[in-house]
């Protein structure tokens, strides 16, 4: 399939020949082969602008995972059903009154009042609800409580900083170079992490028939969400149309 700058897609097909009459077709066929001249079953596809420098995408048996140990520690520290004493937590909020501007102080007073209504003890989930952790102020209160008491009410798992620390190996598209090849993986969009955690991502290897691969320029072709719901596609999106195309 040829993709033109105006969006036109042009399809063609041919059968393998013993003696190729077309140099480009011969180079394509060769790119699908392993070192022994056999068809390489790991090759998922080819992309190129110059037939003398074809980028070969291979699926590997390597996978990325979230930072399981850190994730386990964070979840162990923030169980929703744990009962906590409310008074020391409310005291931290009260101490924030003096330095807060008027509008922010009013919001803090509401949080303080809601916490006292739960006294003397409440579950971590109930306390988190009082803080309204989805707001900037609520998260600041959460951090202040943690700094002064060691109690972490909300895990912050969906905050950008924490997501990067825990799920960098499973979110979005990442590319790295090793030896004469480039490797990439593609996972769920970072902003789509809601109720479920990212799964492991398969690492794919990219080599080039013309030397060092320059696969970064093809990454935007995977930044589409109409192939996989809430996740980037694992191959450049034109492959979707190529697979759906049925020659007449």
Short mmCIF file of N, CA, C and O in Angstrom, two decimals, residues 28-97:
data_model
loop_
_atom_site.label_atom_id
_atom_site.label_comp_id
_atom_site.label_asym_id
_atom_site.label_seq_id
_atom_site.Cartn_x
_atom_site.Cartn_y
_atom_site.Cartn_z
N UNK A 28 11.47 -5.72 -1.15
CA UNK A 28 10.39 -5.97 -0.18
C UNK A 28 10.39 -7.44 0.23
O UNK A 28 10.32 -7.77 1.41
N UNK A 29 10.47 -8.33 -0.76
CA UNK A 29 10.47 -9.76 -0.48
C UNK A 29 11.65 -10.15 0.39
O UNK A 29 11.53 -10.95 1.33
N UNK A 30 12.83 -9.56 0.12
CA UNK A 30 14.02 -9.88 0.87
C UNK A 30 13.90 -9.41 2.33
O UNK A 30 14.42 -10.03 3.25
N UNK A 31 13.20 -8.29 2.53
CA UNK A 31 13.04 -7.74 3.89
C UNK A 31 12.19 -8.65 4.77
O UNK A 31 12.29 -8.60 6.00
N UNK A 32 11.36 -9.48 4.15
CA UNK A 32 10.52 -10.41 4.91
C UNK A 32 11.27 -11.69 5.27
O UNK A 32 10.73 -12.56 5.95
N UNK A 33 12.52 -11.84 4.84
CA UNK A 33 13.26 -13.08 5.05
C UNK A 33 14.24 -12.96 6.21
O UNK A 33 14.69 -11.86 6.57
N UNK A 34 14.57 -14.12 6.80
CA UNK A 34 15.59 -14.15 7.84
C UNK A 34 16.96 -14.35 7.22
O UNK A 34 17.10 -14.33 5.98
N UNK A 35 17.95 -14.59 8.04
CA UNK A 35 19.32 -14.73 7.53
C UNK A 35 19.52 -15.96 6.65
O UNK A 35 20.47 -16.05 5.89
N UNK A 36 18.60 -16.93 6.77
CA UNK A 36 18.70 -18.16 5.97
C UNK A 36 17.89 -18.09 4.69
O UNK A 36 17.82 -19.06 3.95
N UNK A 37 17.29 -16.94 4.44
CA UNK A 37 16.49 -16.79 3.23
C UNK A 37 15.08 -17.33 3.36
O UNK A 37 14.35 -17.40 2.37
N UNK A 38 14.68 -17.71 4.58
CA UNK A 38 13.32 -18.19 4.83
C UNK A 38 12.44 -17.04 5.29
O UNK A 38 12.93 -16.02 5.80
N UNK A 39 11.12 -17.20 5.13
CA UNK A 39 10.20 -16.17 5.59
C UNK A 39 10.27 -16.09 7.11
O UNK A 39 10.13 -17.09 7.82
N UNK A 40 10.54 -14.88 7.61
CA UNK A 40 10.67 -14.67 9.06
C UNK A 40 9.27 -14.49 9.66
O UNK A 40 8.60 -13.50 9.38
N UNK A 41 8.81 -15.42 10.51
CA UNK A 41 7.46 -15.34 11.06
C UNK A 41 7.28 -14.18 12.04
O UNK A 41 6.14 -13.84 12.39
N UNK A 42 8.38 -13.59 12.51
CA UNK A 42 8.29 -12.50 13.47
C UNK A 42 8.07 -11.15 12.79
O UNK A 42 7.74 -10.17 13.46
N UNK A 43 8.27 -11.08 11.48
CA UNK A 43 8.07 -9.81 10.78
C UNK A 43 6.59 -9.50 10.68
O UNK A 43 5.81 -10.27 10.13
N UNK A 44 6.20 -8.36 11.23
CA UNK A 44 4.79 -7.95 11.20
C UNK A 44 4.49 -7.00 10.06
O UNK A 44 3.33 -6.84 9.67
N UNK A 45 5.50 -6.34 9.56
CA UNK A 45 5.25 -5.42 8.46
C UNK A 45 6.47 -4.59 8.13
O UNK A 45 7.48 -4.61 8.85
N UNK A 46 6.38 -3.86 7.03
CA UNK A 46 7.45 -3.00 6.56
C UNK A 46 6.90 -1.59 6.34
O UNK A 46 5.75 -1.42 5.93
N UNK A 47 7.72 -0.60 6.63
CA UNK A 47 7.39 0.79 6.29
C UNK A 47 8.65 1.41 5.69
O UNK A 47 9.76 1.14 6.14
N UNK A 48 8.47 2.23 4.69
CA UNK A 48 9.63 2.88 4.08
C UNK A 48 9.18 4.02 3.18
O UNK A 48 8.04 4.08 2.72
N UNK A 49 10.11 4.93 2.97
CA UNK A 49 9.94 5.96 1.96
C UNK A 49 10.90 5.73 0.81
O UNK A 49 10.63 6.12 -0.32
N UNK A 50 12.01 5.09 1.13
CA UNK A 50 13.02 4.75 0.13
C UNK A 50 13.20 3.23 0.14
O UNK A 50 13.52 2.65 1.17
N UNK A 51 12.97 2.54 -0.98
CA UNK A 51 13.10 1.07 -1.00
C UNK A 51 14.49 0.58 -0.66
O UNK A 51 14.68 -0.61 -0.37
N UNK A 52 15.49 1.47 -0.67
CA UNK A 52 16.83 1.08 -0.27
C UNK A 52 17.02 1.18 1.25
O UNK A 52 18.09 0.83 1.76
N UNK A 53 16.01 1.65 1.94
CA UNK A 53 16.09 1.76 3.39
C UNK A 53 14.73 1.38 3.99
O UNK A 53 14.00 2.22 4.51
N UNK A 54 14.40 0.11 3.91
CA UNK A 54 13.11 -0.40 4.41
C UNK A 54 13.21 -0.67 5.90
O UNK A 54 14.14 -1.33 6.37
N UNK A 55 12.24 -0.16 6.66
CA UNK A 55 12.18 -0.41 8.09
C UNK A 55 11.34 -1.67 8.33
O UNK A 55 10.19 -1.75 7.90
N UNK A 56 11.95 -2.64 9.01
CA UNK A 56 11.32 -3.93 9.24
C UNK A 56 10.87 -4.00 10.70
O UNK A 56 11.69 -3.85 11.62
N UNK A 57 9.57 -4.23 10.92
CA UNK A 57 9.01 -4.30 12.27
C UNK A 57 8.85 -5.77 12.66
O UNK A 57 8.15 -6.51 11.97
N UNK A 58 9.50 -6.16 13.74
CA UNK A 58 9.41 -7.53 14.22
C UNK A 58 8.83 -7.57 15.64
O UNK A 58 9.19 -6.74 16.48
N UNK A 59 7.98 -8.55 15.88
CA UNK A 59 7.46 -8.76 17.22
C UNK A 59 8.47 -9.59 17.99
O UNK A 59 9.01 -10.57 17.48
N UNK A 60 8.74 -9.21 19.24
CA UNK A 60 9.69 -9.96 20.07
C UNK A 60 8.93 -10.67 21.19
O UNK A 60 7.72 -10.51 21.35
N UNK A 61 9.67 -11.43 21.99
CA UNK A 61 9.07 -12.11 23.15
C UNK A 61 9.35 -11.34 24.43
O UNK A 61 9.28 -11.88 25.53
N UNK A 62 9.67 -10.06 24.29
CA UNK A 62 9.94 -9.20 25.44
C UNK A 62 8.73 -8.30 25.72
O UNK A 62 8.11 -7.78 24.78
N UNK A 63 8.43 -8.12 26.99
CA UNK A 63 7.26 -7.33 27.39
C UNK A 63 7.65 -6.34 28.49
O UNK A 63 8.61 -6.55 29.24
N UNK A 64 6.90 -5.25 28.54
CA UNK A 64 7.08 -4.29 29.63
C UNK A 64 5.97 -4.50 30.66
O UNK A 64 4.88 -4.97 30.33
N UNK A 65 6.26 -4.14 31.90
CA UNK A 65 5.28 -4.26 32.98
C UNK A 65 5.30 -2.99 33.83
O UNK A 65 6.29 -2.26 33.83
N UNK A 66 4.22 -2.75 34.57
CA UNK A 66 4.26 -1.64 35.54
C UNK A 66 5.31 -1.91 36.60
O UNK A 66 5.80 -3.03 36.74
N UNK A 67 5.65 -0.87 37.38
CA UNK A 67 6.57 -1.04 38.51
C UNK A 67 5.81 -1.77 39.62
O UNK A 67 5.25 -1.15 40.53
N UNK A 68 5.78 -3.10 39.54
CA UNK A 68 4.94 -3.90 40.42
C UNK A 68 5.26 -3.68 41.90
O UNK A 68 4.36 -3.55 42.73
N UNK A 69 6.55 -3.63 42.25
CA UNK A 69 6.92 -3.50 43.66
C UNK A 69 6.43 -2.18 44.24
O UNK A 69 5.83 -2.13 45.32
N UNK A 70 6.67 -1.08 43.51
CA UNK A 70 6.22 0.23 43.98
C UNK A 70 4.70 0.29 44.03
O UNK A 70 4.12 0.87 44.96
N UNK A 71 4.06 -0.31 43.04
CA UNK A 71 2.60 -0.32 43.00
C UNK A 71 2.04 -1.08 44.20
O UNK A 71 1.08 -0.64 44.85
N UNK A 72 2.64 -2.20 44.51
CA UNK A 72 2.19 -3.01 45.64
C UNK A 72 2.37 -2.24 46.95
O UNK A 72 1.49 -2.24 47.82
N UNK A 73 3.50 -1.54 47.09
CA UNK A 73 3.74 -0.76 48.30
C UNK A 73 2.72 0.36 48.45
O UNK A 73 2.22 0.63 49.55
N UNK A 74 2.42 1.03 47.35
CA UNK A 74 1.48 2.14 47.40
C UNK A 74 0.08 1.67 47.75
O UNK A 74 -0.61 2.28 48.58
N UNK A 75 -0.34 0.57 47.16
CA UNK A 75 -1.67 0.03 47.46
C UNK A 75 -1.75 -0.48 48.89
O UNK A 75 -2.79 -0.36 49.55
N UNK A 76 -0.64 -1.04 49.39
CA UNK A 76 -0.64 -1.54 50.76
C UNK A 76 -0.74 -0.40 51.78
O UNK A 76 -1.26 -0.58 52.88
N UNK A 77 -0.24 0.78 51.39
CA UNK A 77 -0.27 1.93 52.30
C UNK A 77 -1.61 2.66 52.28
O UNK A 77 -1.85 3.50 53.16
N UNK A 78 -2.43 2.40 51.30
CA UNK A 78 -3.67 3.16 51.17
C UNK A 78 -4.90 2.27 51.03
O UNK A 78 -5.69 2.43 50.08
N UNK A 79 -5.13 1.31 51.95
CA UNK A 79 -6.33 0.47 51.85
C UNK A 79 -7.58 1.29 52.20
O UNK A 79 -7.63 1.98 53.22
N UNK A 80 -8.60 1.22 51.36
CA UNK A 80 -9.80 2.04 51.53
C UNK A 80 -10.52 1.77 52.85
O UNK A 80 -11.11 2.67 53.44
N UNK A 81 -10.51 0.53 53.33
CA UNK A 81 -11.31 0.19 54.50
C UNK A 81 -10.63 0.43 55.83
O UNK A 81 -11.26 0.21 56.89
N UNK A 82 -9.38 0.87 55.83
CA UNK A 82 -8.67 1.06 57.08
C UNK A 82 -9.29 2.19 57.90
O UNK A 82 -9.58 3.26 57.40
N UNK A 83 -9.47 1.96 59.21
CA UNK A 83 -10.02 2.96 60.13
C UNK A 83 -8.89 3.85 60.65
O UNK A 83 -7.86 3.35 61.12
N UNK A 84 -9.09 5.17 60.58
CA UNK A 84 -8.09 6.12 61.03
C UNK A 84 -8.71 7.12 61.99
O UNK A 84 -9.90 7.44 61.89
N UNK A 85 -7.89 7.65 62.88
CA UNK A 85 -8.35 8.70 63.79
C UNK A 85 -8.47 10.02 63.03
O UNK A 85 -7.54 10.42 62.32
N UNK A 86 -9.59 10.66 63.19
CA UNK A 86 -9.88 11.87 62.41
C UNK A 86 -9.20 13.10 62.99
O UNK A 86 -8.71 13.97 62.26
N UNK A 87 -9.13 13.22 64.32
CA UNK A 87 -8.69 14.46 64.96
C UNK A 87 -7.33 14.97 64.50
O UNK A 87 -7.20 16.14 64.14
N UNK A 88 -6.28 14.14 64.45
CA UNK A 88 -4.98 14.67 64.00
C UNK A 88 -4.99 15.12 62.55
O UNK A 88 -4.25 16.04 62.18
N UNK A 89 -5.81 14.49 61.74
CA UNK A 89 -5.89 14.88 60.33
C UNK A 89 -6.62 16.21 60.19
O UNK A 89 -6.20 17.10 59.42
N UNK A 90 -7.70 16.38 60.96
CA UNK A 90 -8.44 17.64 60.93
C UNK A 90 -7.59 18.78 61.46
O UNK A 90 -7.68 19.92 60.98
N UNK A 91 -6.72 18.49 62.43
CA UNK A 91 -5.86 19.52 63.00
C UNK A 91 -4.89 20.07 61.95
O UNK A 91 -4.59 21.27 61.93
N UNK A 92 -4.41 19.21 61.07
CA UNK A 92 -3.52 19.65 60.00
C UNK A 92 -4.26 20.63 59.07
O UNK A 92 -3.71 21.67 58.68
N UNK A 93 -5.50 20.30 58.75
CA UNK A 93 -6.29 21.18 57.88
C UNK A 93 -6.51 22.52 58.57
O UNK A 93 -6.40 23.59 57.96
N UNK A 94 -6.82 22.49 59.86
CA UNK A 94 -7.05 23.72 60.62
C UNK A 94 -5.81 24.60 60.63
O UNK A 94 -5.90 25.83 60.54
N UNK A 95 -4.64 24.00 60.72
CA UNK A 95 -3.38 24.76 60.73
C UNK A 95 -3.12 25.45 59.40
O UNK A 95 -2.30 26.38 59.34
N UNK A 96 -3.79 25.00 58.35
CA UNK A 96 -3.59 25.61 57.03
C UNK A 96 -4.43 26.87 56.85
O UNK A 96 -4.24 27.61 55.89
N UNK A 97 -5.33 27.15 57.77
CA UNK A 97 -6.22 28.31 57.65
C UNK A 97 -5.44 29.63 57.57
O UNK A 97 -5.73 30.48 56.74
#
